[in-house]
Amino acid sequence: MKQHTPLFLGPMAGYTDSACRRLCREYGADIVCSEMISAKALCYGDNKTHELAYFDPDERPIGLQIFGNDPVCMAKGAEMVYERYRPDFFDINMGCPVPKIVKSGDGSALMRDPALAGQIVEAVVKAVPVPVTVKIRAGWDESCLNAPEVAKAAEAGGAGRIVVHGKTRVQFYAPPVNPSIIAAVKQAVSIPVIANGDIDSGESAKTLLEQTGCDGLMIGRAAIGAPWIFKQAREVLEGKPQTEITLEERFACMYRHIDMACEQKGQDIAIPAMRGHLSGYMRGLYGAATMRNRLNQENDKEQVRALLKEYYFSLKNKEDDHG
Ligand SMILES: Cc1cc2nc3c(=O)[nH]c(=O)nc-3n(C[C@H](O)[C@H](O)[C@H](O)COP(=O)(O)O)c2cc1C
């Protein structure tokens, strides 16, 4: 029997909320995760932070990702949020490159301290009764590609799986991804390793899997405004041609996304937060820049829908003229 390669949605702050994750699950993402949540803020009982951990039962299996650098605080934060939400696993962020985070010693700063990384994993593993996974980078910079060492420390601490974003902290998100360092992590540990970086099509998913020999793949930015990327990746991994999305389905997905987000958060919060997603959905479409500007001025769900409807029909007419 053919092996099912699990496809993960990459956690993305400001994007991968419950509505986004549910849509990705519907299109075939096997495992999703919350965006990074501050363990310190969880420990202080900050309500807004606790709300970041909200998920719908349909999203399972889901992980909650926490960040921080103090093993005691990470363990306590995980324990508190576990009691309230019961996620299927916890993930520890060791990849965030944002200066504010790194300056505090969190996120990818942990790549520079494998021993502390291992202690954090160990403390969280002891605190919660579900698996603990880790998301790391290739290393700090080209002179310090130590992902295998950090992965080994995490495995020794009890981590159940490692995601490797195959870029250094210094690179941020700039290409290229380094498949060799991801492959080296896969060779270094015996727990499952998930490859991540620059997947933007079914073909590139298959290539990264072949180059790294990993146990699964994670897709981040390409899923923003295109949750069907998971279906396309699955098709190509199964040796089928990639199905292209129709204009109808693209817009139907946008309407559903808006409805789901508004239902969960209310339109005052959901509509501004949808802007990045809507830009993504319109990527590559004729007149997208003009439409984006118009949409960015709307805060009312019905107005947004009306604008999108108008846009859809203008694109449809164009398609018919050329078809
Ligand atoms: C806007 C944005 C927010 C992100 N937030 C997180 C986060 O909260 N936690 C995390 O582990 N990674 C975060 N990432 C990194 C992604 O999960 C992923 O590792 C990265 O984008 C590489 O994958 P890709 O090339 O498929 O996008 C973020 C990336 C972006 C672009």
CSV table of C-alpha atoms and ligand atoms in Angstrom, one decimal:
chain,number,residue,atom,x,y,z
A,1,MET,CA,0.0,0.0,0.0
A,2,LYS,CA,1.2,3.5,-0.8
A,3,GLN,CA,2.3,5.5,2.2
A,4,HIS,CA,0.3,8.6,3.2
A,5,THR,CA,2.7,11.5,3.6
A,6,PRO,CA,1.1,13.8,6.2
A,7,LEU,CA,0.7,17.4,5.0
A,8,PHE,CA,0.9,20.1,7.7
A,9,LEU,CA,-0.3,23.7,7.6
A,10,GLY,CA,2.5,25.9,8.8
A,11,PRO,CA,1.5,28.1,11.8
A,12,MET,CA,1.4,31.8,10.7
A,13,ALA,CA,0.8,34.6,13.1
A,14,GLY,CA,-2.1,36.7,12.0
A,15,TYR,CA,-3.3,34.2,9.4
A,16,THR,CA,-3.8,30.7,10.6
A,17,ASP,CA,-6.8,31.2,12.8
A,18,SER,CA,-9.7,28.7,13.2
A,19,ALA,CA,-11.4,29.6,10.0
A,20,CYS,CA,-8.2,29.4,7.9
A,21,ARG,CA,-7.3,26.1,9.6
A,22,ARG,CA,-10.7,24.5,9.0
A,23,LEU,CA,-10.6,25.4,5.3
A,24,CYS,CA,-7.1,23.9,5.0
A,25,ARG,CA,-8.3,20.8,6.8
A,26,GLU,CA,-11.2,20.5,4.3
A,27,TYR,CA,-8.8,20.7,1.4
A,28,GLY,CA,-6.6,17.9,2.8
A,29,ALA,CA,-4.2,19.4,5.4
A,30,ASP,CA,-3.7,16.5,7.8
A,31,ILE,CA,-2.4,18.4,10.8
A,32,VAL,CA,-2.8,22.0,11.8
A,33,CYS,CA,-1.4,24.2,14.5
A,34,SER,CA,-2.2,27.5,16.2
A,35,GLU,CA,0.1,30.5,15.7
A,36,MET,CA,2.8,31.1,18.2
A,37,ILE,CA,1.5,31.9,21.7
A,38,SER,CA,3.6,33.5,24.4
A,39,ALA,CA,4.0,31.1,27.3
A,40,LYS,CA,4.8,34.1,29.6
A,41,ALA,CA,1.4,35.7,28.7
A,42,LEU,CA,-0.3,32.4,29.3
A,43,CYS,CA,1.2,32.2,32.7
A,44,TYR,CA,0.0,35.7,33.5
A,45,GLY,CA,-3.5,34.6,32.6
A,46,ASP,CA,-3.8,37.1,29.8
A,47,ASN,CA,-7.2,36.5,28.3
A,48,LYS,CA,-6.5,37.7,24.7
A,49,THR,CA,-3.5,35.3,24.6
A,50,HIS,CA,-5.6,32.4,25.9
A,51,GLU,CA,-8.1,33.2,23.1
A,52,LEU,CA,-5.4,32.6,20.5
A,53,ALA,CA,-5.6,28.9,21.6
A,54,TYR,CA,-9.3,28.6,20.6
A,55,PHE,CA,-10.0,25.9,18.0
A,56,ASP,CA,-13.0,24.1,16.7
A,57,PRO,CA,-13.3,20.3,17.2
A,58,ASP,CA,-13.4,19.9,13.4
A,59,GLU,CA,-9.8,21.0,13.3
A,60,ARG,CA,-8.4,18.0,15.2
A,61,PRO,CA,-5.7,16.8,15.1
A,62,ILE,CA,-4.4,20.3,16.2
A,63,GLY,CA,-1.4,21.5,18.1
A,64,LEU,CA,-0.9,24.7,20.1
A,65,GLN,CA,2.4,26.3,19.5
A,66,ILE,CA,4.1,28.1,22.4
A,67,PHE,CA,7.2,30.3,22.5
A,68,GLY,CA,9.5,31.4,25.3
A,69,ASN,CA,12.9,30.5,26.7
A,70,ASP,CA,12.3,29.6,30.3
A,71,PRO,CA,11.7,25.9,30.8
A,72,VAL,CA,9.5,26.5,34.0
A,73,CYS,CA,7.4,29.1,32.4
A,74,MET,CA,7.0,27.1,29.2
A,75,ALA,CA,5.9,24.1,31.2
A,76,LYS,CA,3.4,26.1,33.3
A,77,GLY,CA,2.0,27.9,30.2
A,78,ALA,CA,1.5,24.6,28.4
A,79,GLU,CA,-0.1,23.0,31.5
A,80,MET,CA,-2.6,25.9,31.9
A,81,VAL,CA,-3.6,26.0,28.3
A,82,TYR,CA,-3.9,22.2,28.1
A,83,GLU,CA,-6.4,22.2,31.0
A,84,ARG,CA,-8.6,24.6,29.1
A,85,TYR,CA,-8.4,23.4,25.5
A,86,ARG,CA,-7.0,19.9,25.4
A,87,PRO,CA,-5.0,20.1,22.2
A,88,ASP,CA,-3.7,16.9,20.5
A,89,PHE,CA,-0.1,18.1,20.8
A,90,PHE,CA,2.1,21.0,21.7
A,91,ASP,CA,4.7,22.5,19.4
A,92,ILE,CA,7.6,24.6,20.6
A,93,ASN,CA,8.7,27.5,18.4
A,94,MET,CA,12.4,27.6,17.8
A,95,GLY,CA,12.2,29.3,14.4
A,96,CYS,CA,10.7,32.8,14.7
A,97,PRO,CA,13.2,35.3,13.2
A,98,VAL,CA,11.5,38.5,14.3
A,99,PRO,CA,14.0,40.9,16.1
A,100,LYS,CA,11.7,41.6,19.0
A,101,ILE,CA,11.3,37.8,19.7
A,102,VAL,CA,14.9,36.9,19.1
A,103,LYS,CA,16.2,39.8,21.4
A,104,SER,CA,14.2,38.3,24.2
A,105,GLY,CA,16.0,35.0,23.6
A,106,ASP,CA,12.9,33.3,22.2
A,107,GLY,CA,12.1,31.7,18.8
A,108,SER,CA,15.1,31.1,16.6
A,109,ALA,CA,17.5,32.5,19.3
A,110,LEU,CA,17.1,29.0,20.8
A,111,MET,CA,19.0,27.6,17.8
A,112,ARG,CA,22.1,29.1,19.4
A,113,ASP,CA,21.6,27.2,22.6
A,114,PRO,CA,20.9,23.5,21.9
A,115,ALA,CA,21.2,22.6,25.6
A,116,LEU,CA,18.5,25.0,26.6
A,117,ALA,CA,16.4,23.9,23.7
A,118,GLY,CA,16.6,20.4,25.1
A,119,GLN,CA,15.7,21.5,28.6
A,120,ILE,CA,12.6,23.3,27.4
A,121,VAL,CA,11.4,20.3,25.5
A,122,GLU,CA,12.0,18.1,28.6
A,123,ALA,CA,10.1,20.5,30.9
A,124,VAL,CA,7.1,20.7,28.6
A,125,VAL,CA,7.0,16.9,28.0
A,126,LYS,CA,6.8,16.4,31.8
A,127,ALA,CA,4.0,19.0,32.1
A,128,VAL,CA,1.5,17.7,29.6
A,129,PRO,CA,0.1,14.3,28.7
A,130,VAL,CA,0.2,14.8,24.9
A,131,PRO,CA,3.1,14.7,22.4
A,132,VAL,CA,5.4,17.7,22.2
A,133,THR,CA,6.9,18.6,18.9
A,134,VAL,CA,9.5,21.2,17.9
A,135,LYS,CA,9.8,23.6,14.9
A,136,ILE,CA,13.4,24.7,14.1
A,137,ARG,CA,15.3,26.4,11.4
A,138,ALA,CA,18.4,25.2,9.5
A,139,GLY,CA,20.5,27.2,11.9
A,140,TRP,CA,21.4,30.8,12.9
A,141,ASP,CA,23.4,31.6,9.7
A,142,GLU,CA,25.4,29.9,7.0
A,143,SER,CA,28.3,29.5,9.4
A,144,CYS,CA,26.1,27.8,12.0
A,145,LEU,CA,23.9,25.2,10.3
A,146,ASN,CA,23.3,23.2,13.5
A,147,ALA,CA,19.8,22.0,13.0
A,148,PRO,CA,20.9,18.3,13.4
A,149,GLU,CA,22.4,19.1,16.8
A,150,VAL,CA,19.3,21.0,18.0
A,151,ALA,CA,17.1,18.2,16.7
A,152,LYS,CA,19.1,15.7,18.7
A,153,ALA,CA,18.8,17.8,21.8
A,154,ALA,CA,15.0,18.0,21.3
A,155,GLU,CA,14.8,14.3,20.7
A,156,ALA,CA,16.7,13.6,23.9
A,157,GLY,CA,14.3,15.9,25.7
A,158,GLY,CA,11.4,13.7,24.6
A,159,ALA,CA,10.2,15.5,21.4
A,160,GLY,CA,7.9,13.4,19.3
A,161,ARG,CA,8.5,15.1,15.9
A,162,ILE,CA,10.6,17.9,14.4
A,163,VAL,CA,9.6,20.3,11.7
A,164,VAL,CA,12.6,21.9,9.9
A,165,HIS,CA,12.2,25.1,8.1
A,166,GLY,CA,15.2,24.8,5.9
A,167,LYS,CA,16.4,28.4,6.1
A,168,THR,CA,18.7,30.2,8.6
A,169,ARG,CA,17.5,32.9,10.9
A,170,VAL,CA,19.5,35.4,9.0
A,171,GLN,CA,17.7,34.5,5.8
A,172,PHE,CA,14.3,35.1,7.3
A,173,TYR,CA,12.0,33.9,4.5
A,174,ALA,CA,14.3,34.6,1.5
A,175,PRO,CA,14.9,31.7,-0.9
A,176,PRO,CA,16.5,29.3,-1.4
A,177,VAL,CA,15.4,26.6,1.1
A,178,ASN,CA,18.3,24.2,2.0
A,179,PRO,CA,17.1,20.6,1.4
A,180,SER,CA,20.5,19.1,2.5
A,181,ILE,CA,20.3,20.4,6.0
A,182,ILE,CA,16.7,19.0,6.3
A,183,ALA,CA,17.9,15.7,5.0
A,184,ALA,CA,20.8,15.8,7.6
A,185,VAL,CA,18.2,16.3,10.4
A,186,LYS,CA,16.3,13.3,9.1
A,187,GLN,CA,19.5,11.2,9.3
A,188,ALA,CA,20.4,12.5,12.7
A,189,VAL,CA,17.2,11.5,14.7
A,190,SER,CA,14.8,8.6,14.7
A,191,ILE,CA,11.6,10.6,15.4
A,192,PRO,CA,9.5,11.8,12.4
A,193,VAL,CA,10.9,14.8,10.5
A,194,ILE,CA,8.8,17.2,8.5
A,195,ALA,CA,10.3,19.3,5.7
A,196,ASN,CA,9.3,23.0,5.3
A,197,GLY,CA,10.2,25.8,3.0
A,198,ASP,CA,9.1,27.3,-0.3
A,199,ILE,CA,6.5,24.7,-1.3
A,200,ASP,CA,4.2,26.5,-3.7
A,201,SER,CA,2.8,23.8,-5.9
A,202,GLY,CA,2.2,20.0,-6.0
A,203,GLU,CA,5.4,19.6,-8.0
A,204,SER,CA,7.6,21.5,-5.4
A,205,ALA,CA,6.0,19.5,-2.6
A,206,LYS,CA,7.1,16.3,-4.3
A,207,THR,CA,10.6,17.6,-5.0
A,208,LEU,CA,11.2,18.7,-1.4
A,209,LEU,CA,10.0,15.3,-0.2
A,210,GLU,CA,12.3,13.5,-2.6
A,211,GLN,CA,15.3,15.7,-1.8
A,212,THR,CA,14.9,15.3,2.0
A,213,GLY,CA,13.5,11.8,2.5
A,214,CYS,CA,11.3,13.3,5.2
A,215,ASP,CA,8.2,11.8,6.8
A,216,GLY,CA,5.9,14.7,6.0
A,217,LEU,CA,5.7,18.2,4.5
A,218,MET,CA,4.6,21.6,5.9
A,219,ILE,CA,3.2,24.3,3.7
A,220,GLY,CA,2.9,27.9,5.0
A,221,ARG,CA,2.6,31.0,2.8
A,222,ALA,CA,1.3,29.2,-0.3
A,223,ALA,CA,-1.8,28.3,1.7
A,224,ILE,CA,-2.7,31.9,2.4
A,225,GLY,CA,-5.6,32.5,0.0
A,226,ALA,CA,-5.1,29.1,-1.5
A,227,PRO,CA,-6.1,26.3,0.9
A,228,TRP,CA,-6.5,24.0,-2.1
A,229,ILE,CA,-2.7,23.8,-2.2
A,230,PHE,CA,-3.1,20.7,0.0
A,231,LYS,CA,-5.3,19.0,-2.5
A,232,GLN,CA,-2.9,19.8,-5.3
A,233,ALA,CA,0.1,18.6,-3.3
A,234,ARG,CA,-1.7,15.3,-2.5
A,235,GLU,CA,-2.6,14.8,-6.2
A,236,VAL,CA,1.0,15.2,-7.3
A,237,LEU,CA,2.3,13.0,-4.4
A,238,GLU,CA,-0.1,10.3,-5.6
A,239,GLY,CA,1.2,10.6,-9.2
A,240,LYS,CA,-1.9,12.4,-10.5
A,241,PRO,CA,-2.0,15.7,-12.4
A,242,GLN,CA,-2.6,18.8,-10.3
A,243,THR,CA,-6.2,20.1,-10.6
A,244,GLU,CA,-6.3,23.8,-11.2
A,245,ILE,CA,-8.8,25.8,-9.2
A,246,THR,CA,-11.8,27.3,-11.1
A,247,LEU,CA,-12.8,30.9,-10.7
A,248,GLU,CA,-16.1,29.7,-9.2
A,249,GLU,CA,-14.5,27.6,-6.6
A,250,ARG,CA,-12.0,30.4,-5.7
A,251,PHE,CA,-14.7,32.8,-5.0
A,252,ALA,CA,-17.0,30.3,-3.3
A,253,CYS,CA,-14.0,29.6,-0.9
A,254,MET,CA,-13.5,33.3,-0.3
A,255,TYR,CA,-17.2,33.8,0.7
A,256,ARG,CA,-17.1,30.8,3.0
A,257,HIS,CA,-13.9,32.0,4.6
A,258,ILE,CA,-15.5,35.4,5.3
A,259,ASP,CA,-18.6,33.8,6.7
A,260,MET,CA,-16.6,31.4,8.9
A,261,ALA,CA,-14.3,34.2,10.2
A,262,CYS,CA,-17.2,36.6,10.9
A,263,GLU,CA,-19.2,33.9,12.7
A,264,GLN,CA,-16.3,33.1,15.0
A,265,LYS,CA,-14.9,36.6,15.7
A,266,GLY,CA,-17.7,39.1,14.6
A,267,GLN,CA,-17.2,41.3,11.5
A,268,ASP,CA,-15.5,44.1,13.3
A,269,ILE,CA,-12.5,41.9,14.0
A,270,ALA,CA,-12.8,39.4,11.2
A,271,ILE,CA,-13.1,41.8,8.2
A,272,PRO,CA,-9.8,43.7,8.8
A,273,ALA,CA,-8.1,40.4,9.7
A,274,MET,CA,-9.3,38.9,6.4
A,275,ARG,CA,-7.5,41.5,4.2
A,276,GLY,CA,-4.3,39.5,3.9
A,277,HIS,CA,-6.3,36.4,3.0
A,278,LEU,CA,-8.3,38.2,0.4
A,279,SER,CA,-5.1,39.5,-1.2
A,280,GLY,CA,-3.9,35.9,-1.3
A,281,TYR,CA,-7.1,34.7,-2.9
A,282,MET,CA,-6.8,37.4,-5.6
A,283,ARG,CA,-3.1,36.7,-6.3
A,284,GLY,CA,-2.5,36.7,-10.1
A,285,LEU,CA,-6.0,37.7,-11.0
A,286,TYR,CA,-6.6,40.6,-13.5
A,287,GLY,CA,-7.2,43.9,-11.6
A,288,ALA,CA,-6.3,42.4,-8.2
A,289,ALA,CA,-4.4,45.5,-7.0
A,290,THR,CA,-7.3,47.9,-7.7
A,291,MET,CA,-9.7,45.5,-6.0
A,292,ARG,CA,-7.5,45.0,-3.0
A,293,ASN,CA,-7.4,48.8,-2.5
A,294,ARG,CA,-11.2,49.0,-2.6
A,295,LEU,CA,-11.6,46.0,-0.3
A,296,ASN,CA,-9.1,47.5,2.2
A,297,GLN,CA,-11.5,50.4,2.8
A,298,GLU,CA,-14.5,48.3,3.6
A,299,ASN,CA,-15.3,47.1,7.1
A,300,ASP,CA,-18.8,45.8,6.5
A,301,LYS,CA,-19.2,42.1,5.5
A,302,GLU,CA,-22.1,42.7,3.1
A,303,GLN,CA,-20.1,45.5,1.3
A,304,VAL,CA,-17.1,43.2,1.0
A,305,ARG,CA,-19.3,40.5,-0.4
A,306,ALA,CA,-20.9,42.9,-2.9
A,307,LEU,CA,-17.5,44.1,-4.1
A,308,LEU,CA,-16.3,40.5,-4.5
A,309,LYS,CA,-19.4,39.6,-6.5
A,310,GLU,CA,-18.9,42.6,-8.8
A,311,TYR,CA,-15.2,41.5,-9.2
A,312,TYR,CA,-16.2,37.9,-9.9
A,313,PHE,CA,-18.6,38.9,-12.7
A,314,SER,CA,-16.1,41.2,-14.3
A,315,LEU,CA,-13.5,38.4,-14.4
A,316,LYS,CA,-16.2,35.9,-15.6
A,317,ASN,CA,-17.1,38.3,-18.5
A,318,LYS,CA,-13.4,38.6,-19.4
A,319,GLU,CA,-13.0,34.8,-19.3
A,320,ASP,CA,-16.1,34.4,-21.6
A,321,ASP,CA,-14.8,37.0,-24.0
A,322,HIS,CA,-11.5,35.1,-24.3
A,323,GLY,CA,-13.0,31.6,-24.0
B,1,LIG,C1,3.3,36.0,8.3
B,1,LIG,C2,4.0,34.7,8.9
B,1,LIG,C3,3.8,34.4,10.2
B,1,LIG,C4,4.4,33.2,10.7
B,1,LIG,N1,4.1,32.9,12.0
B,1,LIG,C5,4.7,31.7,12.5
B,1,LIG,C6,4.4,31.3,13.8
B,1,LIG,O1,3.6,31.9,14.5
B,1,LIG,N2,5.0,30.1,14.2
B,1,LIG,C7,5.9,29.4,13.4
B,1,LIG,O2,6.4,28.4,13.9
B,1,LIG,N3,6.2,29.8,12.2
B,1,LIG,C8,5.6,31.0,11.7
B,1,LIG,N4,5.9,31.3,10.4
B,1,LIG,C9,6.7,30.5,9.6
B,1,LIG,C10,5.9,29.4,8.8
B,1,LIG,O3,5.2,28.5,9.6
B,1,LIG,C11,6.8,28.6,7.8
B,1,LIG,O4,7.7,27.9,8.6
B,1,LIG,C12,7.5,29.5,6.8
B,1,LIG,O5,6.7,30.5,6.3
B,1,LIG,C13,8.2,28.7,5.7
B,1,LIG,O6,7.2,27.9,5.0
B,1,LIG,P1,6.7,28.4,3.6
B,1,LIG,O7,7.9,28.7,2.7
B,1,LIG,O8,5.9,27.3,3.1
B,1,LIG,O9,5.9,29.7,3.8
B,1,LIG,C14,5.3,32.5,9.9
B,1,LIG,C15,5.4,32.8,8.6
B,1,LIG,C16,4.8,34.0,8.0
B,1,LIG,C17,5.1,34.3,6.6
